[in-house]
Coordinates of C-alpha atoms and ligand atoms in Angstrom, one line a residue:
M1 CA 4.8 32.3 -15.9
R2 CA 5.1 32.6 -12.2
Q3 CA 8.3 31.3 -10.8
A4 CA 8.4 29.0 -7.8
W5 CA 10.9 26.7 -6.1
W6 CA 8.6 23.7 -6.4
K7 CA 8.5 24.1 -10.2
E8 CA 12.3 24.2 -10.4
A9 CA 13.0 21.2 -8.2
V10 CA 12.7 17.5 -8.6
V11 CA 10.9 15.5 -5.9
Y12 CA 12.3 12.3 -4.4
Q13 CA 9.8 10.1 -2.6
V14 CA 11.0 8.2 0.4
Y15 CA 9.0 5.2 1.6
T16 CA 10.8 5.0 4.9
R17 CA 9.8 1.4 5.7
S18 CA 11.6 0.2 2.6
F19 CA 14.5 2.7 2.3
K20 CA 17.2 1.7 4.8
D21 CA 17.2 -0.1 8.1
S22 CA 19.7 1.5 10.5
N23 CA 19.1 -0.6 13.6
G24 CA 18.8 -4.2 12.4
D25 CA 15.1 -4.9 13.0
G26 CA 14.3 -5.4 9.4
I27 CA 12.3 -2.2 9.1
G28 CA 13.5 1.0 7.3
D29 CA 13.7 4.0 9.6
L30 CA 14.5 7.7 10.0
G31 CA 18.1 6.7 11.0
G32 CA 18.3 5.0 7.6
V33 CA 17.1 8.1 5.8
L34 CA 19.7 10.2 7.6
E35 CA 22.4 7.7 6.8
K36 CA 21.6 8.0 3.1
L37 CA 20.8 11.7 2.9
D38 CA 23.9 12.5 1.0
Y39 CA 23.0 9.9 -1.6
I40 CA 19.7 11.7 -2.1
A41 CA 21.3 15.1 -2.1
D42 CA 23.9 13.9 -4.7
L43 CA 21.1 13.0 -7.1
G44 CA 20.5 16.8 -7.3
V45 CA 16.8 16.6 -6.1
G46 CA 15.4 19.6 -4.3
I47 CA 12.5 18.1 -2.4
I48 CA 12.0 15.0 -0.3
W49 CA 8.5 13.7 0.1
L50 CA 8.2 11.4 3.1
N51 CA 5.3 8.9 3.1
P52 CA 3.6 8.9 6.5
I53 CA 5.9 8.5 9.4
Y54 CA 3.4 9.2 12.2
R55 CA 2.4 6.8 15.0
S56 CA 0.4 4.0 13.3
P57 CA -0.5 0.4 13.9
N58 CA 0.4 -0.1 10.2
D59 CA -2.6 -1.8 8.8
D60 CA -1.8 0.3 5.7
N61 CA 1.8 1.1 6.3
G62 CA 1.3 4.4 8.0
Y63 CA -1.8 5.6 6.1
D64 CA -3.7 4.7 9.2
I65 CA -2.6 7.2 11.7
S66 CA -3.2 6.8 15.5
D67 CA -1.4 10.0 16.5
Y68 CA -0.6 12.9 14.2
R69 CA 2.0 14.4 16.6
Q70 CA 4.2 11.4 17.2
I71 CA 6.6 9.4 15.1
M72 CA 5.9 5.8 14.4
N73 CA 7.8 3.6 17.0
E74 CA 9.7 1.6 14.3
F75 CA 10.8 4.7 12.6
G76 CA 12.4 6.6 15.5
T77 CA 11.7 9.6 17.7
M78 CA 10.6 13.2 17.3
R79 CA 14.2 14.2 18.1
L80 CA 15.5 12.1 15.2
F81 CA 12.9 13.7 12.9
D82 CA 14.0 17.2 14.0
E83 CA 17.5 16.2 13.3
L84 CA 16.6 14.9 9.8
L85 CA 14.7 18.0 9.0
A86 CA 17.6 20.2 9.9
A87 CA 20.0 17.9 7.9
V88 CA 17.7 18.2 4.8
H89 CA 17.7 21.9 5.1
S90 CA 21.4 22.2 5.6
R91 CA 21.9 20.4 2.3
G92 CA 19.7 23.0 0.6
M93 CA 16.8 20.6 0.2
R94 CA 13.2 20.8 1.4
L95 CA 11.0 18.3 3.0
I96 CA 7.3 17.7 2.6
M97 CA 5.1 15.4 4.7
D98 CA 2.2 13.2 3.8
L99 CA -1.1 14.6 5.2
V100 CA -3.7 11.9 5.6
V101 CA -6.9 13.5 6.8
N102 CA -9.6 11.7 5.0
H103 CA -9.4 9.0 7.6
T104 CA -7.5 7.9 10.7
S105 CA -6.6 4.6 12.2
D106 CA -9.3 2.8 14.3
E107 CA -6.7 3.1 17.1
H108 CA -6.8 6.9 17.0
E109 CA -8.1 8.3 20.3
W110 CA -10.9 10.1 18.5
F111 CA -12.2 6.8 17.0
R112 CA -11.8 4.9 20.3
R113 CA -14.0 7.5 21.9
S114 CA -16.3 7.9 19.0
R115 CA -17.1 4.2 18.8
S116 CA -17.6 3.9 22.6
S117 CA -21.1 5.3 22.6
K118 CA -23.6 7.3 20.5
E119 CA -23.4 10.0 23.2
S120 CA -19.6 10.4 23.0
E121 CA -18.5 14.0 22.2
F122 CA -16.4 12.4 19.5
R123 CA -19.3 10.5 17.9
D124 CA -19.6 13.0 15.0
Y125 CA -15.9 12.9 14.2
Y126 CA -16.7 10.0 12.0
I127 CA -19.5 8.9 9.7
W128 CA -21.9 6.6 11.5
H129 CA -25.1 5.3 10.2
P130 CA -27.7 2.8 11.3
G131 CA -28.4 -0.2 8.9
K132 CA -31.0 0.1 6.3
E133 CA -33.7 -2.6 6.2
G134 CA -31.4 -4.8 8.2
G135 CA -28.5 -4.3 5.7
L136 CA -25.7 -1.8 4.9
P137 CA -26.5 1.9 4.9
N138 CA -25.8 2.2 1.2
N139 CA -24.1 0.4 -1.7
W140 CA -20.7 2.1 -1.6
R141 CA -17.6 -0.1 -2.0
S142 CA -14.2 0.3 -0.5
F143 CA -11.0 0.9 -2.5
F144 CA -9.7 -2.2 -0.7
E145 CA -12.5 -4.6 -1.7
G146 CA -15.9 -5.3 -0.1
P147 CA -18.4 -2.8 1.2
A148 CA -17.3 0.6 2.6
W149 CA -19.2 0.0 5.8
E150 CA -18.4 -1.9 9.0
L151 CA -20.9 -2.8 11.7
D152 CA -19.6 -1.9 15.1
P153 CA -21.0 -4.1 17.8
A154 CA -20.6 -1.5 20.6
T155 CA -23.4 0.7 19.4
G156 CA -24.9 -1.4 16.6
E157 CA -24.2 1.2 13.9
Y158 CA -22.1 1.1 10.8
Y159 CA -19.1 3.4 10.2
L160 CA -17.8 4.4 6.8
H161 CA -14.3 3.4 5.6
L162 CA -13.4 4.1 2.0
F163 CA -10.2 2.2 2.6
S164 CA -9.5 -0.7 5.0
R165 CA -11.9 -1.3 7.9
R166 CA -9.2 -0.1 10.1
Q167 CA -9.2 3.3 8.4
P168 CA -12.5 5.0 9.4
D169 CA -13.4 8.1 7.4
L170 CA -13.4 11.4 9.2
N171 CA -16.6 13.5 9.1
W172 CA -15.5 16.8 7.5
E173 CA -18.9 18.3 8.0
N174 CA -18.0 18.5 11.6
E175 CA -16.3 21.9 12.2
R176 CA -14.3 20.4 15.1
V177 CA -12.7 17.9 12.8
R178 CA -11.7 20.7 10.5
S179 CA -10.1 22.7 13.3
E180 CA -8.3 19.6 14.5
V181 CA -6.8 19.3 11.0
R182 CA -5.8 22.9 11.0
D183 CA -4.0 22.4 14.3
I184 CA -2.1 19.4 13.0
I185 CA -1.0 21.4 9.9
R186 CA 0.2 24.3 12.0
F187 CA 2.1 21.9 14.3
W188 CA 4.2 20.6 11.4
L189 CA 4.6 23.9 9.7
E190 CA 5.9 25.4 13.0
K191 CA 8.5 22.6 13.0
G192 CA 9.6 23.9 9.6
V193 CA 8.3 21.4 7.1
D194 CA 8.0 22.8 3.6
G195 CA 4.6 21.5 2.5
F196 CA 2.4 18.5 2.2
R197 CA 1.4 15.8 -0.2
M198 CA -2.2 15.4 0.6
D199 CA -3.6 11.9 0.6
V200 CA -6.9 11.4 -1.3
I201 CA -7.7 15.0 -0.7
N202 CA -10.7 15.1 -3.1
L203 CA -12.6 12.4 -1.2
L204 CA -13.2 14.6 1.9
S205 CA -16.8 15.7 0.9
K206 CA -19.4 13.0 0.8
A207 CA -22.8 13.6 -0.8
P208 CA -25.3 14.7 1.8
G209 CA -27.6 11.9 2.9
L210 CA -25.1 9.4 1.7
P211 CA -27.1 8.2 -1.3
D212 CA -26.4 5.0 -3.2
G213 CA -23.9 5.1 -6.0
T214 CA -25.5 4.9 -9.4
D215 CA -23.1 2.6 -11.2
F216 CA -22.2 -1.0 -10.3
S217 CA -18.5 -1.3 -10.5
S218 CA -15.6 -2.3 -8.4
L219 CA -15.9 1.2 -6.9
T220 CA -19.7 1.7 -6.6
G221 CA -20.4 5.0 -4.9
H222 CA -17.5 7.0 -6.3
D223 CA -19.9 9.4 -7.9
Q224 CA -21.1 10.2 -4.3
F225 CA -17.8 10.5 -2.5
A226 CA -15.2 11.9 -5.0
N227 CA -15.1 15.6 -5.8
G228 CA -18.2 16.1 -3.6
P229 CA -20.4 19.2 -3.2
R230 CA -18.2 20.8 -0.4
I231 CA -14.8 19.7 -1.8
S232 CA -13.6 23.2 -2.8
E233 CA -14.6 24.6 0.5
Y234 CA -12.7 21.9 2.4
M235 CA -9.6 22.1 0.2
R236 CA -9.6 25.9 0.6
F237 CA -9.8 25.4 4.3
V238 CA -6.7 23.2 4.2
K239 CA -4.9 25.7 2.0
D240 CA -5.8 28.6 4.3
S241 CA -4.6 26.7 7.2
M242 CA -1.1 27.1 5.7
S243 CA -1.3 30.8 5.1
G244 CA 1.8 32.7 6.1
Y245 CA 4.1 29.8 5.2
D246 CA 6.1 29.4 2.0
V247 CA 4.9 25.9 1.3
M248 CA 4.2 23.5 -1.6
T249 CA 1.1 21.4 -1.8
V250 CA 0.4 18.4 -3.9
G251 CA -3.0 16.9 -3.8
E252 CA -3.5 13.2 -4.5
T253 CA -6.7 13.3 -6.6
T254 CA -8.0 10.0 -7.6
L255 CA -11.2 9.7 -9.7
A256 CA -10.7 13.2 -11.1
D257 CA -10.4 14.0 -14.8
L258 CA -8.4 16.7 -16.5
E259 CA -11.1 19.4 -16.2
T260 CA -11.7 18.8 -12.5
I261 CA -8.0 18.8 -11.8
A262 CA -7.5 21.9 -13.9
G263 CA -9.9 23.6 -11.4
Y264 CA -8.0 22.3 -8.3
V265 CA -4.6 23.6 -9.6
N266 CA -5.7 26.8 -11.2
P267 CA -3.1 29.5 -10.1
E268 CA -5.8 32.1 -9.3
H269 CA -8.7 30.3 -7.7
G270 CA -7.4 26.8 -7.2
T271 CA -6.5 25.2 -3.9
V272 CA -3.3 23.1 -4.5
D273 CA -0.1 23.8 -6.4
M274 CA -0.3 20.5 -8.3
A275 CA -2.2 17.3 -8.2
I276 CA -1.4 13.6 -8.7
N277 CA -3.6 12.5 -11.6
F278 CA -4.4 8.9 -12.3
E279 CA -5.0 9.0 -16.1
Q280 CA -1.7 7.8 -17.4
V281 CA -1.4 5.0 -14.8
S282 CA -5.0 3.8 -15.5
L283 CA -4.5 3.3 -19.3
D284 CA -3.3 -0.3 -18.9
R285 CA -6.0 -1.2 -16.4
G286 CA -9.4 -2.6 -17.1
Q287 CA -11.9 -3.2 -14.3
G288 CA -10.0 -2.0 -11.3
V289 CA -6.4 -1.9 -10.3
F290 CA -5.8 -5.7 -10.5
D291 CA -6.9 -6.0 -14.1
P292 CA -3.9 -5.5 -16.4
I293 CA -4.7 -4.8 -20.1
P294 CA -2.2 -4.0 -22.9
L295 CA -1.1 -0.4 -23.1
D296 CA -2.3 1.6 -26.1
L297 CA 0.7 3.8 -26.8
R298 CA -1.2 6.2 -28.9
A299 CA -3.5 6.9 -25.9
F300 CA -0.5 7.1 -23.6
K301 CA 1.1 9.9 -25.7
E302 CA -2.1 11.7 -26.1
S303 CA -2.8 11.6 -22.4
F304 CA 0.5 13.3 -21.6
A305 CA 0.1 15.8 -24.4
S306 CA -3.4 16.8 -23.5
W307 CA -2.5 17.4 -19.8
Q308 CA 0.5 19.5 -21.1
R309 CA -1.7 21.6 -23.4
R310 CA -4.5 22.1 -20.9
L311 CA -2.3 23.1 -18.0
D312 CA 0.3 25.1 -19.9
G313 CA 0.3 28.5 -18.2
R314 CA -2.9 27.5 -16.3
G315 CA -1.7 25.1 -13.8
W316 CA 1.1 22.8 -13.1
N317 CA 1.7 19.1 -13.8
C318 CA 2.9 16.5 -11.4
L319 CA 5.0 14.1 -13.6
Y320 CA 5.2 10.5 -12.5
L321 CA 4.8 6.9 -13.5
S322 CA 5.7 5.3 -10.2
N323 CA 5.0 5.7 -6.6
H324 CA 4.3 3.4 -3.6
D325 CA 0.9 2.6 -5.0
Q326 CA 2.0 1.6 -8.5
P327 CA 4.1 -1.2 -9.9
R328 CA 7.6 -0.3 -11.0
Q329 CA 7.6 1.9 -14.1
V330 CA 10.4 0.1 -16.0
S331 CA 8.5 -3.3 -15.7
R332 CA 5.2 -1.7 -16.7
F333 CA 5.9 0.9 -19.4
G334 CA 9.5 -0.2 -20.3
E335 CA 11.1 -3.6 -20.2
D336 CA 12.6 -5.8 -17.5
G337 CA 14.9 -7.9 -19.7
P338 CA 18.0 -6.8 -21.6
N339 CA 16.4 -3.4 -22.4
R340 CA 15.9 -2.6 -18.7
S341 CA 18.5 0.1 -18.4
I342 CA 17.8 1.7 -21.8
S343 CA 14.0 1.8 -21.3
A344 CA 14.4 3.2 -17.8
K345 CA 16.4 6.1 -19.2
T346 CA 13.8 6.7 -21.9
L347 CA 11.0 6.8 -19.4
A348 CA 13.0 9.2 -17.2
T349 CA 13.7 11.4 -20.2
L350 CA 9.9 11.7 -20.8
L351 CA 9.1 12.6 -17.2
H352 CA 12.0 15.1 -16.8
T353 CA 11.6 17.1 -20.0
L354 CA 7.8 17.7 -20.0
Q355 CA 6.4 20.7 -18.2
G356 CA 5.8 20.1 -14.5
T357 CA 7.5 18.7 -11.5
P358 CA 9.0 15.2 -11.8
F359 CA 8.5 12.8 -8.9
I360 CA 11.0 9.9 -8.5
M361 CA 10.0 6.9 -6.4
Q362 CA 12.9 5.6 -4.4
G363 CA 14.7 2.9 -6.4
E364 CA 13.3 4.2 -9.7
E365 CA 16.6 6.0 -10.2
I366 CA 18.5 2.6 -10.4
G367 CA 15.8 1.0 -12.5
M368 CA 14.3 -1.3 -9.9
T369 CA 11.8 -3.8 -11.3
N370 CA 8.7 -5.6 -10.3
V371 CA 9.0 -8.6 -8.0
A372 CA 7.1 -11.9 -8.5
F373 CA 6.8 -13.5 -5.1
G374 CA 6.1 -17.3 -5.2
G375 CA 3.1 -17.2 -2.9
I376 CA 0.5 -14.9 -1.4
D377 CA 2.1 -15.3 2.1
E378 CA 5.0 -13.2 0.9
Y379 CA 2.8 -10.2 0.1
R380 CA 2.2 -7.6 2.7
D381 CA -0.1 -4.9 1.2
V382 CA -3.6 -4.8 2.7
A383 CA -5.1 -4.1 -0.7
T384 CA -3.4 -7.0 -2.3
L385 CA -4.3 -9.4 0.5
N386 CA -7.9 -8.3 0.4
Y387 CA -8.1 -8.7 -3.3
Y388 CA -6.7 -12.2 -3.1
R389 CA -9.1 -13.3 -0.4
E390 CA -12.0 -11.8 -2.2
R391 CA -11.2 -13.7 -5.5
V392 CA -10.6 -16.9 -3.6
A393 CA -14.0 -16.5 -1.9
A394 CA -15.6 -15.9 -5.2
G395 CA -14.3 -19.3 -6.3
E396 CA -11.3 -18.4 -8.5
D397 CA -8.4 -20.7 -8.8
P398 CA -5.5 -19.2 -6.6
A399 CA -3.0 -20.0 -9.3
A400 CA -4.9 -17.8 -11.8
I401 CA -4.9 -14.9 -9.4
L402 CA -1.2 -14.7 -8.7
P403 CA -0.1 -13.4 -12.1
R404 CA -2.4 -10.4 -11.8
I405 CA -0.9 -9.7 -8.4
H406 CA 2.6 -10.0 -9.8
A407 CA 1.7 -7.4 -12.4
C408 CA -0.3 -5.0 -10.3
S409 CA 0.4 -5.3 -6.6
R410 CA 1.6 -2.2 -4.7
D411 CA 4.2 -4.4 -3.1
N412 CA 6.2 -4.2 -6.4
A413 CA 7.2 -0.7 -5.3
R414 CA 7.7 -1.5 -1.7
T415 CA 10.5 -4.1 -1.7
P416 CA 13.7 -2.9 0.0
V417 CA 15.9 -0.4 -1.8
Q418 CA 18.8 -2.3 -3.3
W419 CA 22.0 -0.7 -2.0
S420 CA 24.5 -3.4 -2.8
A421 CA 25.0 -7.1 -3.7
E422 CA 25.4 -7.9 -0.1
P423 CA 22.9 -10.0 1.9
Y424 CA 19.5 -8.4 2.0
A425 CA 20.7 -6.0 -0.7
G426 CA 22.6 -4.0 1.9
F427 CA 19.2 -2.8 3.3
G428 CA 20.1 -3.8 6.8
S429 CA 21.5 -6.6 8.9
A430 CA 18.3 -8.5 9.5
E431 CA 15.7 -10.1 7.3
P432 CA 13.5 -7.3 6.0
W433 CA 9.8 -7.0 6.6
I434 CA 9.1 -7.8 2.9
G435 CA 11.3 -9.9 0.6
V436 CA 14.1 -8.4 -1.4
N437 CA 13.8 -8.5 -5.2
P438 CA 16.1 -11.3 -6.3
D439 CA 17.6 -9.1 -9.0
Y440 CA 19.5 -7.2 -6.3
T441 CA 22.7 -8.9 -7.2
T442 CA 22.8 -7.0 -10.5
V443 CA 20.5 -4.1 -9.9
N444 CA 21.9 -2.1 -7.0
V445 CA 23.1 1.4 -6.1
E446 CA 26.7 0.3 -5.6
S447 CA 27.0 -1.1 -9.1
E448 CA 25.1 1.8 -10.6
L449 CA 27.5 4.3 -9.0
A450 CA 30.5 2.4 -10.5
D451 CA 29.1 2.4 -14.0
P452 CA 29.3 5.8 -15.9
D453 CA 26.6 4.6 -18.3
S454 CA 24.1 3.5 -15.6
V455 CA 20.5 4.5 -15.1
L456 CA 21.5 6.3 -11.9
Q457 CA 24.1 8.5 -13.7
Y458 CA 21.6 9.3 -16.3
Y459 CA 19.1 10.5 -13.7
R460 CA 21.8 12.7 -12.2
R461 CA 22.4 14.3 -15.6
L462 CA 18.8 14.8 -16.3
I463 CA 18.3 16.5 -12.9
A464 CA 21.3 18.7 -13.5
L465 CA 20.0 19.8 -16.9
R466 CA 16.9 21.2 -15.2
K467 CA 19.1 23.6 -13.2
E468 CA 21.1 24.7 -16.2
H469 CA 18.3 25.2 -18.7
P470 CA 15.3 27.3 -17.6
V471 CA 13.5 26.1 -20.7
I472 CA 13.0 22.7 -19.1
V473 CA 11.1 24.3 -16.2
Y474 CA 9.4 27.3 -17.8
G475 CA 9.3 26.6 -21.5
D476 CA 5.9 26.1 -23.1
F477 CA 4.9 22.8 -24.7
S478 CA 4.1 21.8 -28.2
E479 CA 3.9 18.3 -29.5
L480 CA 5.6 17.4 -32.8
T481 CA 2.6 15.5 -34.2
D482 CA 2.3 13.0 -37.1
Q483 CA 4.9 10.6 -35.7
E484 CA 4.9 6.9 -36.0
I485 CA 3.0 5.3 -33.0
P486 CA 6.0 4.5 -30.8
V487 CA 7.6 7.9 -31.3
F488 CA 6.7 10.8 -28.9
A489 CA 8.4 14.1 -29.8
F490 CA 7.8 17.5 -28.5
E491 CA 9.3 21.0 -28.2
R492 CA 9.6 23.3 -25.2
R493 CA 10.1 27.0 -26.0
L494 CA 11.3 29.9 -23.8
D495 CA 12.1 33.1 -25.6
A496 CA 14.7 32.2 -28.3
T497 CA 15.5 28.8 -26.8
V498 CA 13.9 25.6 -28.1
L499 CA 14.4 22.3 -26.3
T500 CA 13.5 19.2 -28.4
T501 CA 12.8 15.7 -27.0
V502 CA 12.4 12.6 -29.1
L503 CA 11.5 9.3 -27.6
N504 CA 11.1 5.8 -29.1
L505 CA 8.8 4.2 -26.6
S506 CA 9.2 0.7 -28.0
T507 CA 11.5 -2.1 -28.8
T508 CA 11.2 -1.7 -32.6
D509 CA 13.2 0.7 -34.7
A510 CA 11.3 3.9 -35.7
V511 CA 11.9 7.3 -37.3
A512 CA 11.2 10.7 -35.6
V513 CA 10.3 13.6 -37.9
V514 CA 11.5 17.0 -36.5
P515 CA 11.9 20.5 -37.9
E516 CA 15.3 21.4 -39.5
E517 CA 17.4 23.5 -37.1
E518 CA 20.9 24.9 -37.6
D519 CA 22.7 24.8 -34.3
R520 CA 21.5 21.7 -32.4
R521 CA 23.4 21.0 -29.2
L522 CA 22.8 17.6 -27.8
L523 CA 22.1 17.6 -24.1
L524 CA 21.5 14.0 -23.4
A525 CA 20.7 10.7 -25.1
S526 CA 20.0 7.2 -24.0
Y527 CA 22.5 5.8 -26.5
A528 CA 26.0 7.4 -26.1
D529 CA 26.6 7.7 -29.9
F530 CA 23.4 9.5 -30.9
E531 CA 23.8 12.4 -33.3
P532 CA 21.0 14.9 -33.8
R533 CA 21.2 15.5 -37.6
G534 CA 18.6 16.1 -40.3
S535 CA 14.8 16.1 -40.1
R536 CA 14.2 12.4 -40.2
I537 CA 16.0 10.8 -37.2
P538 CA 16.2 7.0 -37.0
L539 CA 15.7 5.8 -33.5
R540 CA 16.8 2.4 -32.2
P541 CA 14.8 0.6 -29.5
W542 CA 14.1 2.9 -26.6
E543 CA 16.3 5.6 -28.0
A544 CA 15.7 9.0 -26.4
A545 CA 17.4 12.3 -27.1
V546 CA 17.2 15.8 -25.9
W547 CA 18.8 18.8 -27.7
I548 CA 18.6 22.5 -27.5
S549 CA 18.9 25.2 -30.1
E550 CA 19.1 29.0 -29.7
S551 CA 18.0 31.0 -32.7
Ligands
GLC601 C1 -3.5 6.9 -0.9 C2 -2.2 6.4 -0.6 C3 -2.3 4.9 -0.4 C4 -3.2 4.6 0.7 C5 -4.6 5.3 0.5 C6 -5.3 5.4 1.8 O1 -4.0 6.4 -2.1 O2 -1.2 6.8 -1.5 O3 -1.0 4.3 -0.2 O4 -3.4 3.3 0.9 O5 -4.4 6.6 0.1 O6 -4.8 6.3 2.7
CA602 CA1 14.9 -0.3 11.7

């Protein structure tokens, strides 16, 4: 298997707005990232992914960019960014940016000019359409509720927005749009960034003629705008724009199945190094992202296993259960109560011993949990607010909507990082832009650092193991099948080395069945007194263990 730095490293995701406020305005900023850079480096991670930090009116917290070559006012200056990049590099880490080029902000200069008149030279930078029979151009729906079209009074035409109405979609068929994107990519590469996480990259190509979607769902139209006819060409264009630089690319690919993604990440003819897939994080969702349903553990294990098998030697996995768009993994796939810490360790063991690059969402490493704000006025996320408004308009009782928001809102992941038990969790000196999770008095970095048995210390050990044992990075994958439902067990093999992981993904006792091996050396376990003996291994609730044997 081809070696690469982005296979060997762990990625740490920084959502700057919620990370650390250095100047007392309640908003996390680049100064805060600099302040806590040693904390990140001490975790042992090799790559930092920064969510968008570009100039933005923040309708969608930076995913609505008004200037790709400026830093968001609240976050700091370009000088500070340059300083941060140098500081990251001097600690032996790399930094990747979020590239958001499916859409811009409605305040971007291109859109201001585009909307001003049908004759504007920027008109075709976006997707404009007259109404059809006095109504919308087609039946596509937005990811953030409601139709994907907005009527613009200035010219009487509609523009397409797959996300909020303040995020108009760029027209990738326009060659000038493509070359603008190439220039933006070169601008950041010349600064020295080490790659990009590419936002909704497989939505760039819309079906010609913008035909109606053929299914009627919360996302009607997805068959016409996801993985469209020119998508490979556009993704290749993005890739080629980076040629000559040693970079890593990770595509966010929503609405794409295993086969589609296997094509995108194919080492010979693919266009990205790895892709964020949505299969595992959709298993506990029914109709849309605000419809929680119970997780089928068997399907959960099978999903991980099938991606492992399919991409082994033929692609590379992006391993995650959390990010800024998903609720906190411990609350969702583990437990919040007395088993919080043990279940957080077990989920981490899963993600860090499969084949692929693990992604840690800030706060995950201390086992941060979901928040349940008392009222809708405490929520900030545009998707959450739109959903609430839409359900209320449809006549639903507000009290019935809130529990779904508690379980599913993206704001669960966006509460301030809990640095200490001090006011505002040590995030800053002023009231933060979004409420702090009340559990900060017990769940915080300071107390995790002081406790040798904490989730944080466990993450550090897991990350360190990756550097000591190439089998964790490059070993192949085989599932140890025929386990009880809550048990997930697998082997990774590199030459004569076998790494074995056993996980109890539940709160009931279970038994793992593993092959007899002579010389097992325990590397890590979620319970300190675990002993890897025999072929039938009893597992306590959320017990996880990793051992190695060399034959
Ligand atoms: C991606 C981002 C999400 C954003 C959306 C629109 O899914 O991760 O946060 O809202 O794209 O840019
Ligand atoms: Ca600030």
